[in-house]
């Protein structure tokens, strides 16, 4: 039997870095969804099959080990707990990724905890040298006196209107403002499309995906996602983001990187 050829552009090599308890939960959910124990997940986005190779690293590892792992990664997923007030290792990971021109995503967990502060996580990313946060998802109902109810995906949300307006109720106005901020940030570095902000409802999701991918791969932006567990076991948004925004080995220029088939 012949061996199936693999297009290198459909490969994603990612390293998930964070507190061991948090990263382990994320990785277990990824593999449980596919009943796998090997560190590879096959995922279809836009009708293309992708192979996602996943490595896991504790943010408590020595700085030298963190730097080596970040340096040779094609892409990094930094896991940050919204209930933890001080996240110096998150800042270290983001700075290391910037130093070595490694694309990164941030996954915010712990949103169901009473002390969760999503805005603080976004501010921490914004204040860290190297990239601006692109908030692609927002949590519903966290804060004093409220409970975490789920997540709103900002990029595709206008395709759900007006049903989504009724479903999300008062949260829709908040989501609309976050979406406007996302579009303004994405389009800021694309003068040719600056007028599109005025008609933000008409911007195709595919166009935003492309702009986010470009900004992420050159290190100018960090997409921010929300972990909906344990209310939902849906890891599709994370897998889609890995495929859409993080580079394949063909797009990574550092000599330390090798094609992983």
PDB file of C-alpha atoms in Angstrom:
ATOM      1  CA  UNK A   1       0.000   0.000   0.000  1.00  0.00           C
ATOM      2  CA  UNK A   2       1.195   3.508  -0.786  1.00  0.00           C
ATOM      3  CA  UNK A   3       1.795   6.162   1.812  1.00  0.00           C
ATOM      4  CA  UNK A   4      -0.574   9.091   1.791  1.00  0.00           C
ATOM      5  CA  UNK A   5       1.223  12.321   0.986  1.00  0.00           C
ATOM      6  CA  UNK A   6       0.900  15.063   3.600  1.00  0.00           C
ATOM      7  CA  UNK A   7       0.840  18.680   2.579  1.00  0.00           C
ATOM      8  CA  UNK A   8       3.248  20.474   4.977  1.00  0.00           C
ATOM      9  CA  UNK A   9       0.960  23.504   4.899  1.00  0.00           C
ATOM     10  CA  UNK A  10      -1.758  21.424   6.609  1.00  0.00           C
ATOM     11  CA  UNK A  11       0.505  20.671   9.600  1.00  0.00           C
ATOM     12  CA  UNK A  12       0.459  22.618  12.853  1.00  0.00           C
ATOM     13  CA  UNK A  13       3.082  22.012  15.550  1.00  0.00           C
ATOM     14  CA  UNK A  14       1.956  23.717  18.765  1.00  0.00           C
ATOM     15  CA  UNK A  15       3.283  23.839  22.310  1.00  0.00           C
ATOM     16  CA  UNK A  16       0.752  24.438  25.092  1.00  0.00           C
ATOM     17  CA  UNK A  17       2.394  26.246  28.008  1.00  0.00           C
ATOM     18  CA  UNK A  18       0.927  27.114  31.384  1.00  0.00           C
ATOM     19  CA  UNK A  19       0.288  25.833  34.878  1.00  0.00           C
ATOM     20  CA  UNK A  20       0.467  21.995  34.706  1.00  0.00           C
ATOM     21  CA  UNK A  21      -3.080  21.555  36.053  1.00  0.00           C
ATOM     22  CA  UNK A  22      -4.474  23.907  33.429  1.00  0.00           C
ATOM     23  CA  UNK A  23      -2.521  22.574  30.456  1.00  0.00           C
ATOM     24  CA  UNK A  24      -3.274  18.968  31.402  1.00  0.00           C
ATOM     25  CA  UNK A  25      -7.011  19.680  31.435  1.00  0.00           C
ATOM     26  CA  UNK A  26      -6.836  21.348  28.030  1.00  0.00           C
ATOM     27  CA  UNK A  27      -4.790  18.531  26.475  1.00  0.00           C
ATOM     28  CA  UNK A  28      -7.000  15.814  27.979  1.00  0.00           C
ATOM     29  CA  UNK A  29     -10.097  17.480  26.552  1.00  0.00           C
ATOM     30  CA  UNK A  30      -8.482  17.654  23.127  1.00  0.00           C
ATOM     31  CA  UNK A  31      -7.594  13.971  23.120  1.00  0.00           C
ATOM     32  CA  UNK A  32     -10.794  12.802  24.834  1.00  0.00           C
ATOM     33  CA  UNK A  33     -12.831  14.360  22.042  1.00  0.00           C
ATOM     34  CA  UNK A  34     -11.023  12.130  19.552  1.00  0.00           C
ATOM     35  CA  UNK A  35     -10.410   9.147  21.842  1.00  0.00           C
ATOM     36  CA  UNK A  36      -6.695   9.477  21.254  1.00  0.00           C
ATOM     37  CA  UNK A  37      -3.633   9.047  23.426  1.00  0.00           C
ATOM     38  CA  UNK A  38      -1.063  10.057  20.804  1.00  0.00           C
ATOM     39  CA  UNK A  39      -0.145  13.720  20.604  1.00  0.00           C
ATOM     40  CA  UNK A  40      -1.741  14.318  17.207  1.00  0.00           C
ATOM     41  CA  UNK A  41      -5.248  15.517  16.391  1.00  0.00           C
ATOM     42  CA  UNK A  42      -6.726  15.574  12.892  1.00  0.00           C
ATOM     43  CA  UNK A  43      -9.102  18.462  12.372  1.00  0.00           C
ATOM     44  CA  UNK A  44     -11.026  19.738   9.355  1.00  0.00           C
ATOM     45  CA  UNK A  45     -11.408  23.486   8.887  1.00  0.00           C
ATOM     46  CA  UNK A  46     -12.752  25.018   5.665  1.00  0.00           C
ATOM     47  CA  UNK A  47     -12.984  21.492   4.229  1.00  0.00           C
ATOM     48  CA  UNK A  48      -9.225  20.919   4.606  1.00  0.00           C
ATOM     49  CA  UNK A  49      -7.872  18.143   6.849  1.00  0.00           C
ATOM     50  CA  UNK A  50      -5.108  19.332   9.173  1.00  0.00           C
ATOM     51  CA  UNK A  51      -2.735  17.422  11.444  1.00  0.00           C
ATOM     52  CA  UNK A  52      -2.152  19.214  14.748  1.00  0.00           C
ATOM     53  CA  UNK A  53       0.855  17.936  16.702  1.00  0.00           C
ATOM     54  CA  UNK A  54       0.588  18.952  20.362  1.00  0.00           C
ATOM     55  CA  UNK A  55       3.323  19.265  22.978  1.00  0.00           C
ATOM     56  CA  UNK A  56       2.794  20.308  26.601  1.00  0.00           C
ATOM     57  CA  UNK A  57       5.149  22.296  28.826  1.00  0.00           C
ATOM     58  CA  UNK A  58       4.845  23.568  32.380  1.00  0.00           C
ATOM     59  CA  UNK A  59       5.273  27.297  32.815  1.00  0.00           C
ATOM     60  CA  UNK A  60       7.098  26.436  36.061  1.00  0.00           C
ATOM     61  CA  UNK A  61       9.985  24.929  34.082  1.00  0.00           C
ATOM     62  CA  UNK A  62      13.349  26.687  34.353  1.00  0.00           C
ATOM     63  CA  UNK A  63      13.596  29.782  32.175  1.00  0.00           C
ATOM     64  CA  UNK A  64      16.290  28.142  30.038  1.00  0.00           C
ATOM     65  CA  UNK A  65      13.969  25.202  29.288  1.00  0.00           C
ATOM     66  CA  UNK A  66      11.076  27.536  28.541  1.00  0.00           C
ATOM     67  CA  UNK A  67      13.199  29.568  26.167  1.00  0.00           C
ATOM     68  CA  UNK A  68      14.480  26.502  24.333  1.00  0.00           C
ATOM     69  CA  UNK A  69      10.970  25.070  23.934  1.00  0.00           C
ATOM     70  CA  UNK A  70       9.491  28.366  22.779  1.00  0.00           C
ATOM     71  CA  UNK A  71      12.377  28.963  20.375  1.00  0.00           C
ATOM     72  CA  UNK A  72      11.854  25.671  18.510  1.00  0.00           C
ATOM     73  CA  UNK A  73       8.032  25.791  18.534  1.00  0.00           C
ATOM     74  CA  UNK A  74       6.105  26.654  15.390  1.00  0.00           C
ATOM     75  CA  UNK A  75       3.360  28.167  17.528  1.00  0.00           C
ATOM     76  CA  UNK A  76       2.626  28.607  21.236  1.00  0.00           C
ATOM     77  CA  UNK A  77      -0.644  28.474  23.155  1.00  0.00           C
ATOM     78  CA  UNK A  78      -0.253  30.306  26.459  1.00  0.00           C
ATOM     79  CA  UNK A  79      -2.837  29.133  29.000  1.00  0.00           C
ATOM     80  CA  UNK A  80      -3.727  31.748  31.618  1.00  0.00           C
ATOM     81  CA  UNK A  81      -6.074  31.374  34.572  1.00  0.00           C
ATOM     82  CA  UNK A  82      -8.401  34.372  34.893  1.00  0.00           C
ATOM     83  CA  UNK A  83      -8.709  33.836  38.645  1.00  0.00           C
ATOM     84  CA  UNK A  84      -4.968  34.286  39.275  1.00  0.00           C
ATOM     85  CA  UNK A  85      -4.064  37.913  39.937  1.00  0.00           C
ATOM     86  CA  UNK A  86      -0.353  37.733  39.180  1.00  0.00           C
ATOM     87  CA  UNK A  87       0.857  36.040  35.986  1.00  0.00           C
ATOM     88  CA  UNK A  88       4.587  36.801  35.620  1.00  0.00           C
ATOM     89  CA  UNK A  89       5.222  33.557  33.759  1.00  0.00           C
ATOM     90  CA  UNK A  90       2.590  34.454  31.155  1.00  0.00           C
ATOM     91  CA  UNK A  91       4.460  37.682  30.518  1.00  0.00           C
ATOM     92  CA  UNK A  92       7.736  35.735  30.292  1.00  0.00           C
ATOM     93  CA  UNK A  93       6.281  33.291  27.756  1.00  0.00           C
ATOM     94  CA  UNK A  94       4.905  36.098  25.587  1.00  0.00           C
ATOM     95  CA  UNK A  95       8.222  37.976  25.707  1.00  0.00           C
ATOM     96  CA  UNK A  96      10.187  34.840  24.804  1.00  0.00           C
ATOM     97  CA  UNK A  97       7.841  34.192  21.896  1.00  0.00           C
ATOM     98  CA  UNK A  98       8.346  37.768  20.740  1.00  0.00           C
ATOM     99  CA  UNK A  99      12.129  37.491  21.073  1.00  0.00           C
ATOM    100  CA  UNK A 100      12.171  34.415  18.840  1.00  0.00           C
ATOM    101  CA  UNK A 101       9.393  35.545  16.472  1.00  0.00           C
ATOM    102  CA  UNK A 102       7.082  32.680  17.432  1.00  0.00           C
ATOM    103  CA  UNK A 103       3.349  33.085  16.797  1.00  0.00           C
ATOM    104  CA  UNK A 104       1.145  32.669  19.866  1.00  0.00           C
ATOM    105  CA  UNK A 105      -2.437  32.377  21.061  1.00  0.00           C
ATOM    106  CA  UNK A 106      -3.762  32.900  24.581  1.00  0.00           C
ATOM    107  CA  UNK A 107      -6.423  30.637  26.096  1.00  0.00           C
ATOM    108  CA  UNK A 108      -8.101  32.066  29.207  1.00  0.00           C
ATOM    109  CA  UNK A 109      -9.310  29.447  31.692  1.00  0.00           C
ATOM    110  CA  UNK A 110     -10.847  29.604  35.180  1.00  0.00           C
ATOM    111  CA  UNK A 111     -13.691  31.862  34.040  1.00  0.00           C
ATOM    112  CA  UNK A 112     -16.149  30.075  36.316  1.00  0.00           C
ATOM    113  CA  UNK A 113     -14.191  31.041  39.438  1.00  0.00           C
ATOM    114  CA  UNK A 114     -15.669  33.888  41.564  1.00  0.00           C
ATOM    115  CA  UNK A 115     -12.354  35.762  41.334  1.00  0.00           C
ATOM    116  CA  UNK A 116     -12.117  35.523  37.529  1.00  0.00           C
ATOM    117  CA  UNK A 117     -11.177  38.768  35.799  1.00  0.00           C
ATOM    118  CA  UNK A 118     -11.100  38.463  32.026  1.00  0.00           C
ATOM    119  CA  UNK A 119     -10.332  42.142  31.456  1.00  0.00           C
ATOM    120  CA  UNK A 120      -7.220  41.852  33.637  1.00  0.00           C
ATOM    121  CA  UNK A 121      -5.936  39.017  31.429  1.00  0.00           C
ATOM    122  CA  UNK A 122      -6.421  41.121  28.304  1.00  0.00           C
ATOM    123  CA  UNK A 123      -4.675  44.089  29.944  1.00  0.00           C
ATOM    124  CA  UNK A 124      -1.733  41.890  30.928  1.00  0.00           C
ATOM    125  CA  UNK A 125      -1.294  40.799  27.318  1.00  0.00           C
ATOM    126  CA  UNK A 126      -1.651  44.368  26.086  1.00  0.00           C
ATOM    127  CA  UNK A 127       0.988  45.594  28.527  1.00  0.00           C
ATOM    128  CA  UNK A 128       3.478  42.909  27.533  1.00  0.00           C
ATOM    129  CA  UNK A 129       6.001  43.921  24.907  1.00  0.00           C
ATOM    130  CA  UNK A 130       5.591  42.570  21.424  1.00  0.00           C
ATOM    131  CA  UNK A 131       1.946  42.207  20.413  1.00  0.00           C
ATOM    132  CA  UNK A 132      -1.580  43.507  20.880  1.00  0.00           C
ATOM    133  CA  UNK A 133      -4.399  41.230  22.073  1.00  0.00           C
ATOM    134  CA  UNK A 134      -7.144  40.377  19.594  1.00  0.00           C
ATOM    135  CA  UNK A 135     -10.111  39.279  21.683  1.00  0.00           C
ATOM    136  CA  UNK A 136     -11.935  36.732  19.519  1.00  0.00           C
ATOM    137  CA  UNK A 137     -14.235  35.454  22.290  1.00  0.00           C
ATOM    138  CA  UNK A 138     -15.707  37.064  25.385  1.00  0.00           C
ATOM    139  CA  UNK A 139     -17.166  35.395  28.490  1.00  0.00           C
ATOM    140  CA  UNK A 140     -20.795  35.934  29.420  1.00  0.00           C
ATOM    141  CA  UNK A 141     -21.657  36.834  32.975  1.00  0.00           C
ATOM    142  CA  UNK A 142     -18.504  36.927  35.074  1.00  0.00           C
ATOM    143  CA  UNK A 143     -17.901  39.456  37.807  1.00  0.00           C
ATOM    144  CA  UNK A 144     -19.196  40.339  41.243  1.00  0.00           C
ATOM    145  CA  UNK A 145     -22.642  38.881  41.822  1.00  0.00           C
ATOM    146  CA  UNK A 146     -22.795  37.106  38.469  1.00  0.00           C
ATOM    147  CA  UNK A 147     -21.979  33.642  37.189  1.00  0.00           C
ATOM    148  CA  UNK A 148     -20.152  32.488  34.095  1.00  0.00           C
ATOM    149  CA  UNK A 149     -22.755  31.462  31.517  1.00  0.00           C
ATOM    150  CA  UNK A 150     -20.721  30.732  28.421  1.00  0.00           C
ATOM    151  CA  UNK A 151     -18.804  32.359  25.576  1.00  0.00           C
ATOM    152  CA  UNK A 152     -19.643  34.596  22.613  1.00  0.00           C
ATOM    153  CA  UNK A 153     -17.624  34.091  19.406  1.00  0.00           C
ATOM    154  CA  UNK A 154     -17.134  37.593  18.034  1.00  0.00           C
ATOM    155  CA  UNK A 155     -15.954  36.989  14.459  1.00  0.00           C
ATOM    156  CA  UNK A 156     -18.983  35.020  13.190  1.00  0.00           C
ATOM    157  CA  UNK A 157     -21.615  36.585  15.437  1.00  0.00           C
ATOM    158  CA  UNK A 158     -23.229  38.816  12.791  1.00  0.00           C
ATOM    159  CA  UNK A 159     -24.122  35.751  10.748  1.00  0.00           C
ATOM    160  CA  UNK A 160     -26.375  34.732  13.673  1.00  0.00           C
ATOM    161  CA  UNK A 161     -28.265  38.011  13.819  1.00  0.00           C
ATOM    162  CA  UNK A 162     -31.152  38.592  14.689  1.00  0.00           C
ATOM    163  CA  UNK A 163     -31.545  35.232  16.447  1.00  0.00           C
ATOM    164  CA  UNK A 164     -28.390  35.861  18.474  1.00  0.00           C
ATOM    165  CA  UNK A 165     -29.646  39.282  19.593  1.00  0.00           C
ATOM    166  CA  UNK A 166     -32.633  37.649  21.228  1.00  0.00           C
ATOM    167  CA  UNK A 167     -30.590  34.765  22.637  1.00  0.00           C
ATOM    168  CA  UNK A 168     -27.836  36.891  24.212  1.00  0.00           C
ATOM    169  CA  UNK A 169     -30.172  39.682  25.347  1.00  0.00           C
ATOM    170  CA  UNK A 170     -28.360  42.443  27.197  1.00  0.00           C
ATOM    171  CA  UNK A 171     -24.993  40.793  26.486  1.00  0.00           C
ATOM    172  CA  UNK A 172     -25.358  41.581  22.790  1.00  0.00           C
ATOM    173  CA  UNK A 173     -24.522  45.280  23.224  1.00  0.00           C
ATOM    174  CA  UNK A 174     -21.348  44.373  25.102  1.00  0.00           C
ATOM    175  CA  UNK A 175     -20.404  41.883  22.379  1.00  0.00           C
ATOM    176  CA  UNK A 176     -21.018  44.534  19.712  1.00  0.00           C
ATOM    177  CA  UNK A 177     -18.574  46.921  21.393  1.00  0.00           C
ATOM    178  CA  UNK A 178     -15.932  44.202  21.711  1.00  0.00           C
ATOM    179  CA  UNK A 179     -16.456  43.389  18.036  1.00  0.00           C
ATOM    180  CA  UNK A 180     -16.027  47.027  17.037  1.00  0.00           C
ATOM    181  CA  UNK A 181     -12.770  47.153  19.023  1.00  0.00           C
ATOM    182  CA  UNK A 182     -11.579  43.950  17.339  1.00  0.00           C
ATOM    183  CA  UNK A 183     -12.313  45.276  13.852  1.00  0.00           C
ATOM    184  CA  UNK A 184     -10.680  48.642  14.617  1.00  0.00           C
ATOM    185  CA  UNK A 185      -7.514  46.921  15.868  1.00  0.00           C
ATOM    186  CA  UNK A 186      -7.337  44.492  12.945  1.00  0.00           C
ATOM    187  CA  UNK A 187      -7.993  47.150  10.314  1.00  0.00           C
ATOM    188  CA  UNK A 188      -5.707  49.749  11.895  1.00  0.00           C
ATOM    189  CA  UNK A 189      -2.697  48.272  10.115  1.00  0.00           C
ATOM    190  CA  UNK A 190      -4.576  47.889   6.837  1.00  0.00           C
ATOM    191  CA  UNK A 191      -5.203  51.458   5.553  1.00  0.00           C
ATOM    192  CA  UNK A 192      -6.783  50.154   2.357  1.00  0.00           C
ATOM    193  CA  UNK A 193      -9.597  48.660   4.451  1.00  0.00           C
ATOM    194  CA  UNK A 194      -9.946  51.455   7.020  1.00  0.00           C
ATOM    195  CA  UNK A 195     -13.352  52.471   5.645  1.00  0.00           C
ATOM    196  CA  UNK A 196     -14.652  48.974   6.357  1.00  0.00           C
ATOM    197  CA  UNK A 197     -14.987  49.874  10.041  1.00  0.00           C
ATOM    198  CA  UNK A 198     -17.990  52.013   9.136  1.00  0.00           C
ATOM    199  CA  UNK A 199     -19.725  48.934   7.735  1.00  0.00           C
ATOM    200  CA  UNK A 200     -18.412  46.402  10.208  1.00  0.00           C
ATOM    201  CA  UNK A 201     -21.499  44.214   9.881  1.00  0.00           C
ATOM    202  CA  UNK A 202     -20.654  43.650   6.214  1.00  0.00           C
ATOM    203  CA  UNK A 203     -17.072  42.473   6.749  1.00  0.00           C
ATOM    204  CA  UNK A 204     -16.926  38.769   5.761  1.00  0.00           C
ATOM    205  CA  UNK A 205     -15.585  36.519   8.531  1.00  0.00           C
ATOM    206  CA  UNK A 206     -13.091  35.112   6.020  1.00  0.00           C
ATOM    207  CA  UNK A 207     -11.565  38.570   5.613  1.00  0.00           C
ATOM    208  CA  UNK A 208     -11.124  38.965   9.359  1.00  0.00           C
ATOM    209  CA  UNK A 209      -9.629  35.472   9.595  1.00  0.00           C
ATOM    210  CA  UNK A 210      -7.073  36.405   6.942  1.00  0.00           C
ATOM    211  CA  UNK A 211      -6.097  39.674   8.629  1.00  0.00           C
ATOM    212  CA  UNK A 212      -5.857  38.005  12.059  1.00  0.00           C
ATOM    213  CA  UNK A 213      -3.726  35.229  10.567  1.00  0.00           C
ATOM    214  CA  UNK A 214      -1.309  37.729   9.016  1.00  0.00           C
ATOM    215  CA  UNK A 215      -0.958  39.774  12.206  1.00  0.00           C
ATOM    216  CA  UNK A 216      -0.505  36.663  14.353  1.00  0.00           C
ATOM    217  CA  UNK A 217       2.103  35.041  12.138  1.00  0.00           C
ATOM    218  CA  UNK A 218       4.286  38.148  12.043  1.00  0.00           C
ATOM    219  CA  UNK A 219       3.975  38.547  15.815  1.00  0.00           C
ATOM    220  CA  UNK A 220       2.012  41.790  15.844  1.00  0.00           C
ATOM    221  CA  UNK A 221      -1.086  40.275  17.495  1.00  0.00           C
ATOM    222  CA  UNK A 222      -2.101  37.624  20.010  1.00  0.00           C
ATOM    223  CA  UNK A 223      -5.582  36.126  19.511  1.00  0.00           C
ATOM    224  CA  UNK A 224      -7.364  35.613  22.849  1.00  0.00           C
ATOM    225  CA  UNK A 225      -9.825  32.747  23.329  1.00  0.00           C
ATOM    226  CA  UNK A 226     -12.006  31.698  26.277  1.00  0.00           C
ATOM    227  CA  UNK A 227     -12.141  28.175  27.659  1.00  0.00           C
ATOM    228  CA  UNK A 228     -15.803  27.278  28.161  1.00  0.00           C
ATOM    229  CA  UNK A 229     -15.211  24.124  30.242  1.00  0.00           C
ATOM    230  CA  UNK A 230     -16.773  22.634  32.298  1.00  0.00           C
ATOM    231  CA  UNK A 231     -20.015  24.075  30.941  1.00  0.00           C
ATOM    232  CA  UNK A 232     -19.105  22.886  27.481  1.00  0.00           C
ATOM    233  CA  UNK A 233     -16.727  20.283  26.122  1.00  0.00           C
ATOM    234  CA  UNK A 234     -16.586  22.083  22.794  1.00  0.00           C
ATOM    235  CA  UNK A 235     -12.954  22.510  21.775  1.00  0.00           C
ATOM    236  CA  UNK A 236     -13.780  23.285  18.131  1.00  0.00           C
ATOM    237  CA  UNK A 237     -13.055  27.051  18.470  1.00  0.00           C
ATOM    238  CA  UNK A 238      -9.569  26.317  19.830  1.00  0.00           C
ATOM    239  CA  UNK A 239      -8.782  23.836  17.055  1.00  0.00           C
ATOM    240  CA  UNK A 240     -10.136  26.207  14.416  1.00  0.00           C
ATOM    241  CA  UNK A 241      -7.980  29.014  15.816  1.00  0.00           C
ATOM    242  CA  UNK A 242      -4.862  26.825  15.776  1.00  0.00           C
ATOM    243  CA  UNK A 243      -5.456  25.959  12.128  1.00  0.00           C
ATOM    244  CA  UNK A 244      -6.508  29.441  11.017  1.00  0.00           C
ATOM    245  CA  UNK A 245      -3.980  31.609  12.792  1.00  0.00           C
ATOM    246  CA  UNK A 246      -0.860  29.636  13.735  1.00  0.00           C
ATOM    247  CA  UNK A 247       1.703  28.890  11.013  1.00  0.00           C
ATOM    248  CA  UNK A 248       2.538  25.635   9.309  1.00  0.00           C
ATOM    249  CA  UNK A 249       6.202  24.555   9.269  1.00  0.00           C
ATOM    250  CA  UNK A 250       6.382  26.048   5.772  1.00  0.00           C
ATOM    251  CA  UNK A 251       5.707  29.515   7.216  1.00  0.00           C
ATOM    252  CA  UNK A 252       8.299  29.308   9.988  1.00  0.00           C
ATOM    253  CA  UNK A 253      11.660  30.787   9.064  1.00  0.00           C
ATOM    254  CA  UNK A 254      13.821  30.001  12.104  1.00  0.00           C
ATOM    255  CA  UNK A 255      16.571  27.477  11.265  1.00  0.00           C
ATOM    256  CA  UNK A 256      15.857  25.538  14.476  1.00  0.00           C
ATOM    257  CA  UNK A 257      12.469  24.445  13.135  1.00  0.00           C
ATOM    258  CA  UNK A 258      12.166  21.177  11.259  1.00  0.00           C
ATOM    259  CA  UNK A 259       9.281  19.811   9.229  1.00  0.00           C
ATOM    260  CA  UNK A 260       7.256  17.400  11.300  1.00  0.00           C
ATOM    261  CA  UNK A 261       5.469  14.833   9.162  1.00  0.00           C
TER     262      UNK A 261
END
